[in-house]
mmCIF file of C-alpha atoms in Angstrom:
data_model
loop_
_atom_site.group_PDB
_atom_site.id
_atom_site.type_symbol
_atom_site.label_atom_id
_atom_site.label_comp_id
_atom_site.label_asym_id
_atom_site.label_seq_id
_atom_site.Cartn_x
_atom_site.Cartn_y
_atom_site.Cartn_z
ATOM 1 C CA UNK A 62 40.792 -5.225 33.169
ATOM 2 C CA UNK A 63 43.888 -6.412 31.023
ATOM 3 C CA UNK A 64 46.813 -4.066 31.229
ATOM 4 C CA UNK A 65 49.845 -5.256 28.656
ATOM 5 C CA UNK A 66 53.473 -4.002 27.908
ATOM 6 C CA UNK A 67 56.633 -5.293 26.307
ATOM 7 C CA UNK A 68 59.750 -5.568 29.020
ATOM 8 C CA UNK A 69 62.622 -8.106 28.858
ATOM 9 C CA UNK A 70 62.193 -8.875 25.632
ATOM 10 C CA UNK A 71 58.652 -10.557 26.189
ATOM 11 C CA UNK A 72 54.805 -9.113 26.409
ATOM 12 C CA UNK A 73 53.709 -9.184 30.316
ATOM 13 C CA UNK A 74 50.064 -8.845 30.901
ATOM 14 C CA UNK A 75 48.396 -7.611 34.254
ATOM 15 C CA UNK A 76 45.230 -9.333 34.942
ATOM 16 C CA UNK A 77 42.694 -7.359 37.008
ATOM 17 C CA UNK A 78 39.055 -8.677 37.477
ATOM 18 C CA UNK A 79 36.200 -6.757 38.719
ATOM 19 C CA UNK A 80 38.250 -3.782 38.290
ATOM 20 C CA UNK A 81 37.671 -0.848 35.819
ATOM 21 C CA UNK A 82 41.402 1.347 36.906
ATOM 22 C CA UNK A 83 45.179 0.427 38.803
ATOM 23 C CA UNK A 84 47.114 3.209 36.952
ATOM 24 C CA UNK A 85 49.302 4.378 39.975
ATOM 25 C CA UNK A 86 49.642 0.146 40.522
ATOM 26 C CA UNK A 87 50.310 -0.683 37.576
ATOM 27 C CA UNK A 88 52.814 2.258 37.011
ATOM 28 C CA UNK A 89 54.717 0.625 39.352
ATOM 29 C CA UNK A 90 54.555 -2.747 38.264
ATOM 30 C CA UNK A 91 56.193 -1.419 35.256
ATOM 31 C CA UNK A 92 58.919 0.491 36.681
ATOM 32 C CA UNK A 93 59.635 -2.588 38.389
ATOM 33 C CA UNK A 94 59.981 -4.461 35.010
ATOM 34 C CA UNK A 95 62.367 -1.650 33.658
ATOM 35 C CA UNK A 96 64.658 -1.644 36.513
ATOM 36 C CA UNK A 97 65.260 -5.204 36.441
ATOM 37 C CA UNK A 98 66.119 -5.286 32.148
ATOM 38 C CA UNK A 99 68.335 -2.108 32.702
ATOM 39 C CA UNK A 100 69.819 -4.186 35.473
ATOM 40 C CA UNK A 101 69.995 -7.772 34.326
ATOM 41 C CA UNK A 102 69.114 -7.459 30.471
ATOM 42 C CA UNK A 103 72.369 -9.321 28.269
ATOM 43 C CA UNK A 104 71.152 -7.539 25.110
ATOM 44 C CA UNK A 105 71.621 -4.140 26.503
ATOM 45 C CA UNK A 106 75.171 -2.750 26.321
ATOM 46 C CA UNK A 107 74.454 -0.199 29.155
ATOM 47 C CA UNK A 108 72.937 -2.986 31.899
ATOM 48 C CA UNK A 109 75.124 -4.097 34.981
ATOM 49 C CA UNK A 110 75.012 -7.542 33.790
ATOM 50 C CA UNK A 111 75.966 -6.752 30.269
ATOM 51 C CA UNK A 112 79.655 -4.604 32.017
ATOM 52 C CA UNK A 113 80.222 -7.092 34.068
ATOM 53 C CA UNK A 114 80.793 -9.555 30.633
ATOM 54 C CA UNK A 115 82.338 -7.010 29.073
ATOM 55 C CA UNK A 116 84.574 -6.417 31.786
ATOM 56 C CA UNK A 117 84.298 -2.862 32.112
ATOM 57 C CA UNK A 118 82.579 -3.617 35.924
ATOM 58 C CA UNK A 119 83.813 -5.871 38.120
ATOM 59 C CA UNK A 120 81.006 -8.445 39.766
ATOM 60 C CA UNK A 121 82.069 -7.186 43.427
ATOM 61 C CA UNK A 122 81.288 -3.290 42.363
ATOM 62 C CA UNK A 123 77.945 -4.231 40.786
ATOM 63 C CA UNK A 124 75.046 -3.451 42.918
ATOM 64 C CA UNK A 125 74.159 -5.167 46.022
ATOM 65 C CA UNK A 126 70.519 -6.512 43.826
ATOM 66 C CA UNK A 127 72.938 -7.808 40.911
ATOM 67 C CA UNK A 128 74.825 -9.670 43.825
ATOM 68 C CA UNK A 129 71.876 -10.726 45.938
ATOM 69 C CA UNK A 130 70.575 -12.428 42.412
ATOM 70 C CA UNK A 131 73.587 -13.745 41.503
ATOM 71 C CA UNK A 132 74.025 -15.528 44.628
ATOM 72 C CA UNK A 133 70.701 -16.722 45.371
ATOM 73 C CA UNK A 134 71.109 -18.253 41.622
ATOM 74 C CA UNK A 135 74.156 -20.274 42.736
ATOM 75 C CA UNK A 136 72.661 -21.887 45.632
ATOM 76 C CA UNK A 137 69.990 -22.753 43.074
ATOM 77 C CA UNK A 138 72.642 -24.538 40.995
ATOM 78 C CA UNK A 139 73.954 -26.428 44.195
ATOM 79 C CA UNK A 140 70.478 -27.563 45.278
ATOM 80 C CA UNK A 141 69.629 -28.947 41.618
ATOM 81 C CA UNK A 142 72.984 -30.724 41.105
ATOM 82 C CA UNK A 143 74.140 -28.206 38.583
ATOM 83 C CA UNK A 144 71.307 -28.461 36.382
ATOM 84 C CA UNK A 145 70.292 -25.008 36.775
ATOM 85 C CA UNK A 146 73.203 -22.395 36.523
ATOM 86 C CA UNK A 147 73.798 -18.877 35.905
ATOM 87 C CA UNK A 148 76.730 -19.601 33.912
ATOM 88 C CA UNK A 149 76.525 -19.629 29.832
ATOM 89 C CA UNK A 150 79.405 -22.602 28.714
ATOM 90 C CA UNK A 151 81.783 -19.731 27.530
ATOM 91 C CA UNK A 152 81.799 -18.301 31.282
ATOM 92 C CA UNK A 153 79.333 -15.300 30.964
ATOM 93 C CA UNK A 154 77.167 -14.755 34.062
ATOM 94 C CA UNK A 155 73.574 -14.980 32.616
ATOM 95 C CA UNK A 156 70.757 -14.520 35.286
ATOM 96 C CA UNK A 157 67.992 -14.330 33.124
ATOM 97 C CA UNK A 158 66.639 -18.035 34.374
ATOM 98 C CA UNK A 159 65.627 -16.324 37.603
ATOM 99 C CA UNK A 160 65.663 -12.880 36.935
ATOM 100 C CA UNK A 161 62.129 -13.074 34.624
ATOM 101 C CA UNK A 162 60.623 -15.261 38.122
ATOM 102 C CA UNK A 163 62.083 -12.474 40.854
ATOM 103 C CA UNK A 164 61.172 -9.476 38.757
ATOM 104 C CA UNK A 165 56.921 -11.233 38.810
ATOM 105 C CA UNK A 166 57.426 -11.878 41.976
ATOM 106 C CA UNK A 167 57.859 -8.447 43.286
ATOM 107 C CA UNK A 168 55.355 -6.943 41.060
ATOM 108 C CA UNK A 169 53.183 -9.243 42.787
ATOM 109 C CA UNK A 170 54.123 -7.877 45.745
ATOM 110 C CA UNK A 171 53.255 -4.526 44.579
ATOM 111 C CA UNK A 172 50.138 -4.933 43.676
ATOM 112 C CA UNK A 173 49.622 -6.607 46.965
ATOM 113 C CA UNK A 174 50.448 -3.627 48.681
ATOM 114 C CA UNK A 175 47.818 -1.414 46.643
ATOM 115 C CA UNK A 176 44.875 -3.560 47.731
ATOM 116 C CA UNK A 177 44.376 -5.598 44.958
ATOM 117 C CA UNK A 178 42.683 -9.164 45.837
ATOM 118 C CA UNK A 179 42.567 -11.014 42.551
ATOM 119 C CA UNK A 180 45.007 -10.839 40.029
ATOM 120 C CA UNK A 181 47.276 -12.512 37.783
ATOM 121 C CA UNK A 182 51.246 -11.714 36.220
ATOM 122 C CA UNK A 183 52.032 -13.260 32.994
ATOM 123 C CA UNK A 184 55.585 -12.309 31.588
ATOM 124 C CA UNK A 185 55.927 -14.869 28.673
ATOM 125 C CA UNK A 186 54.230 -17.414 30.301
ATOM 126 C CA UNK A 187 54.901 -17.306 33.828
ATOM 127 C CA UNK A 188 51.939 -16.776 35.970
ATOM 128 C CA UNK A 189 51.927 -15.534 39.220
ATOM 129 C CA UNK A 190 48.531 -15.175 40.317
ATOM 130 C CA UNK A 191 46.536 -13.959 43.535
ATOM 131 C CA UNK A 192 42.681 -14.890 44.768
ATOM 132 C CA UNK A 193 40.359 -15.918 41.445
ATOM 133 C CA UNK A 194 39.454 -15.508 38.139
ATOM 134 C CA UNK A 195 36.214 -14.212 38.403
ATOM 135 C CA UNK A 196 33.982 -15.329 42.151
ATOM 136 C CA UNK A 197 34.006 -18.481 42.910
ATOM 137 C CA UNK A 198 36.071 -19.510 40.096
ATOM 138 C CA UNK A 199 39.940 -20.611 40.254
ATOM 139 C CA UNK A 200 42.826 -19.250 38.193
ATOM 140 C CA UNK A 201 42.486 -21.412 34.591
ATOM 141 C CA UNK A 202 45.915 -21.414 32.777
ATOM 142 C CA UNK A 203 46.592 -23.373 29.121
ATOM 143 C CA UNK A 204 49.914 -24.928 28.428
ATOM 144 C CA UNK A 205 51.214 -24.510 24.974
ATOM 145 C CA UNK A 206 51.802 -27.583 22.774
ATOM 146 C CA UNK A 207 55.218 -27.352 21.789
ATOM 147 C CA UNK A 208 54.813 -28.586 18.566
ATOM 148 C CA UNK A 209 52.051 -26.546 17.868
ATOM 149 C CA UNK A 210 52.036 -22.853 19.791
ATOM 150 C CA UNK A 211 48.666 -21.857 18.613
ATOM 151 C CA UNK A 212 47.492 -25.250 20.028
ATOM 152 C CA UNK A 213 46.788 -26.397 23.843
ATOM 153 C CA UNK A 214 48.274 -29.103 25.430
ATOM 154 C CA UNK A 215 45.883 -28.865 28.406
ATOM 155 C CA UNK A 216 44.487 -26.483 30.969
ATOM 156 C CA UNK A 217 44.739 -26.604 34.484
ATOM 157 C CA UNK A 218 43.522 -24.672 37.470
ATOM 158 C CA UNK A 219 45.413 -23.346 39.974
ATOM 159 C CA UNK A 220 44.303 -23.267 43.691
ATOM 160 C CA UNK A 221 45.126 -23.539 47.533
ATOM 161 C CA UNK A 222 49.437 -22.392 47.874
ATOM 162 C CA UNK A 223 49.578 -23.448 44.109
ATOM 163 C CA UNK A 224 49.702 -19.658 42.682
ATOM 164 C CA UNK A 225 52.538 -20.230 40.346
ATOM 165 C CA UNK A 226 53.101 -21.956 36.773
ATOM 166 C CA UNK A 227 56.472 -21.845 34.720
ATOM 167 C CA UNK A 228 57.278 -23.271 31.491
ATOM 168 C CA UNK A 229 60.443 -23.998 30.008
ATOM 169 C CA UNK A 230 61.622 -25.328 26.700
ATOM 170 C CA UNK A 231 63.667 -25.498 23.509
ATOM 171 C CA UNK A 232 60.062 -24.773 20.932
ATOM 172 C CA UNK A 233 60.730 -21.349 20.520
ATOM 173 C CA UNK A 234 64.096 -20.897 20.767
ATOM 174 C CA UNK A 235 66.219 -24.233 19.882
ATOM 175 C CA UNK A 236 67.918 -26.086 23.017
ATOM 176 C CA UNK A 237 69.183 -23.031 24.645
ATOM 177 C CA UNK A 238 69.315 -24.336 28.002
ATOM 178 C CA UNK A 239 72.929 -25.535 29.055
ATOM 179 C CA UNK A 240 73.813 -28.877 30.336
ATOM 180 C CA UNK A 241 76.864 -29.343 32.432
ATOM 181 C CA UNK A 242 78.610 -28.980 28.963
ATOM 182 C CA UNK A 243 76.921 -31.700 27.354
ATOM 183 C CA UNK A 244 76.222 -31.376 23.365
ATOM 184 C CA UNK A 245 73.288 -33.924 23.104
ATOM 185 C CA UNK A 246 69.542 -32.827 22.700
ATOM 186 C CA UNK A 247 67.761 -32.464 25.871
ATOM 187 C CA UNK A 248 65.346 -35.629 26.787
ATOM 188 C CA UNK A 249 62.286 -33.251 27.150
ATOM 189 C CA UNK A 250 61.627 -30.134 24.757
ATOM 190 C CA UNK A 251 59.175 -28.891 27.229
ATOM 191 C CA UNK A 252 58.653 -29.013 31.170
ATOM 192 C CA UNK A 253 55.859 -26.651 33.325
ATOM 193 C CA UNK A 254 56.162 -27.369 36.727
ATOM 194 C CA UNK A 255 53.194 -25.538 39.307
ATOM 195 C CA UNK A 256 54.910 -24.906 42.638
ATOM 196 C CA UNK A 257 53.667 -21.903 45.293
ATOM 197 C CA UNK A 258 56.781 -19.748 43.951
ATOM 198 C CA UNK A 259 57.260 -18.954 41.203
ATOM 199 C CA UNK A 260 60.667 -18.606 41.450
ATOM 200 C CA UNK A 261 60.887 -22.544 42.317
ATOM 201 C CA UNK A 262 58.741 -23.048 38.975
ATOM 202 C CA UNK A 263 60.541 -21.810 36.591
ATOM 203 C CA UNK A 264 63.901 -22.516 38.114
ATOM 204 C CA UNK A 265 62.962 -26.138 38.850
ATOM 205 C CA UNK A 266 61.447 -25.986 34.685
ATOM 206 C CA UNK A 267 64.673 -25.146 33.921
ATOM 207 C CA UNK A 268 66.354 -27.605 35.630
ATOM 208 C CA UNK A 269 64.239 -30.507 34.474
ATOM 209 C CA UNK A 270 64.451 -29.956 31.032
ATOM 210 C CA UNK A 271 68.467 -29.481 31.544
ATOM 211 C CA UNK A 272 68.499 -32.510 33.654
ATOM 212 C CA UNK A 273 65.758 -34.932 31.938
ATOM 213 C CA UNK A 274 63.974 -37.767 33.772
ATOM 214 C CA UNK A 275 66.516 -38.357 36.647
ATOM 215 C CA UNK A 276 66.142 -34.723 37.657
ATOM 216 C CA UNK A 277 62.014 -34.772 37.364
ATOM 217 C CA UNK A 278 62.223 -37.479 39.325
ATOM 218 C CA UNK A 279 64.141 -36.097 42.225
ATOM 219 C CA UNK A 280 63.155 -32.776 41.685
ATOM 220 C CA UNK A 281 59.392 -33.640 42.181
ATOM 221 C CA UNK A 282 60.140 -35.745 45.035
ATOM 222 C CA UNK A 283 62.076 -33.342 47.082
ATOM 223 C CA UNK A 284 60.240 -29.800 46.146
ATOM 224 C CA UNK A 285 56.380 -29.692 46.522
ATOM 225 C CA UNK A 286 55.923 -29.622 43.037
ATOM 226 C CA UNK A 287 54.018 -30.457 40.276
ATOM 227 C CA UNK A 288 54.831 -31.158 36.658
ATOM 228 C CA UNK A 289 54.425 -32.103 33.062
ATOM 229 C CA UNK A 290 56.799 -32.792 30.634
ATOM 230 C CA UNK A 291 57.024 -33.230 26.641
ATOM 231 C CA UNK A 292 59.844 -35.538 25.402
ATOM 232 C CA UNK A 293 61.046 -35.442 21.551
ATOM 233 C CA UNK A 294 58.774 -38.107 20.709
ATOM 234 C CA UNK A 295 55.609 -35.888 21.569
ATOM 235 C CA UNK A 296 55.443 -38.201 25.172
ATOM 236 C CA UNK A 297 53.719 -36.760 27.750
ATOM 237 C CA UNK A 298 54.579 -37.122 31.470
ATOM 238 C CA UNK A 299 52.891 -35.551 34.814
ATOM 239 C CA UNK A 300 52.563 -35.830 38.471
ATOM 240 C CA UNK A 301 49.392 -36.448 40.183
ATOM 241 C CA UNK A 302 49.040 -33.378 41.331
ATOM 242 C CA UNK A 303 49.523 -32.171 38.080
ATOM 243 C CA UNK A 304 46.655 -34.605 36.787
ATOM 244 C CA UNK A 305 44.027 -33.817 39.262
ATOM 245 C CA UNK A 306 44.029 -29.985 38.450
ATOM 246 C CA UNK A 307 43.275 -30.783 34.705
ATOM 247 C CA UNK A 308 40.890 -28.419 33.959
ATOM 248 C CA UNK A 309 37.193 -28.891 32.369
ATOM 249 C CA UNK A 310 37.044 -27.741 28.157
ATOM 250 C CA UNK A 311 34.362 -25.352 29.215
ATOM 251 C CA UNK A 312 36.717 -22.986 31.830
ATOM 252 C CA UNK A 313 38.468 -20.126 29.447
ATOM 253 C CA UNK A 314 42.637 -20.593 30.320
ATOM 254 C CA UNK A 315 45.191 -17.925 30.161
ATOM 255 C CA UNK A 316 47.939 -19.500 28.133
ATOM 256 C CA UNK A 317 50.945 -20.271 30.011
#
């Protein structure tokens, strides 16, 4: 089954196979979605995140989660040099380059709890997922071409610790990602990176499109990582690992 709902500005579908009902679940999965956009959510006047920019709640009377998130985010931007940070260039704490990742991961969790073997999280196109498609069959995810997004770039298959894809880019929303206060067009309009968290994939996305090729470099050498990136000229560039899980045309992806 294929549960879906709108959170965080973003669809997130729960993929189920083999089986037919997960209300209580997936009741819970959403609540867990809620709590973390009434929490964290920058275009809601009432959230934490959104008084704390306004000033009308100071960062050390936020909640202990807010503060928990916010730190975990900051040794995130020490351990990629900066180019992942929490800060927008005017100041404003903005968590929502881990928040999306934590919020999956937990959900995960949750379903893990309730028995569930084989399943799969996508919240705007990062997938968490658990045990297999169908028997016998891996996880098949599709990347998005970002010059086309009704086209694929590829599919790959995720197995063994690799449970986790994240994509990050400027195709859908212009270069929005921040970099250490430069101006100039990022060198890649598109990096996925496939990690066993998928809080390292999509922070370590992040980073790599902020940081271009010096940071892919060094970012797939020191995380275990893999990764494919798009560069303005339509280049494409990916790890070996990221090769050898290339999928067959006949396996059916989820798009990532």
């Amino acid at each position: 089954m294929r549960h879906v709902f709108f959170t965080m500005g973003t669809a997130v579908s729960v993929d189920l196979p083999g089986v037919d009902s997960a209300g209580a679940a997936l009741e819970r999965v959403e609540g867990i979605f809620a709590e973390a956009d009434h929490r964290f959510s920058l275009y809601r006047a009432d959230s934490e995140l959104s008084r704390i920019a306004s000033e009308s709640l100071a960062l050390m009377a936020s909640s202990a989660e807010l503060r928990r998130t916010y730190a975990e985010a900051l040794l995130w931007r020490n351990e990629t040099g900066g180019a992942f940070t929490p800060h927008r260039p005017d100041g404003i704490i903005d968590l929502n380059g881990i928040v999306k990742a934590q919020t999956i991961e937990r959900a995960g969790s949750e379903l893990d709890d309730a028995g569930l073997t084989d399943w799969s999280i996508n919240a705007g196109g990062d997938i968490l997922c658990r045990g297999s498609q169908s028997p016998g069959v891996p996880w098949t995810l599709g990347i998005a071409d970002p010059a086309d997004r009704l086209a694929l770039l590829c599919s790959v298959t995720l197995a063994g610790d690799r449970r986790a894809i994240a994509t990050s880019g400027s195709a859908e929303r212009g270069d929005h990602i921040w970099r250490k206060g430069s101006l100039e067009p990022t060198e890649f309009v598109q990096a996925t990176v496939v990690a066993s968290s998928i809080i390292t994939a999509d922070v370590l996305a992040t980073a790599i499109v902020s940081g271009g090729g010096t940071s892919l470099d060094e970012f797939t050498a020191r995380w275990s990582i893999d990764a494919l990136t798009v560069d303005r000229a339509g280049n494409l560039r990916a790890t070996p690992g990221f090769r050898g899980a290339l999928a067959t045309p006949r396996e059916s992806p989820l798009l990532a």
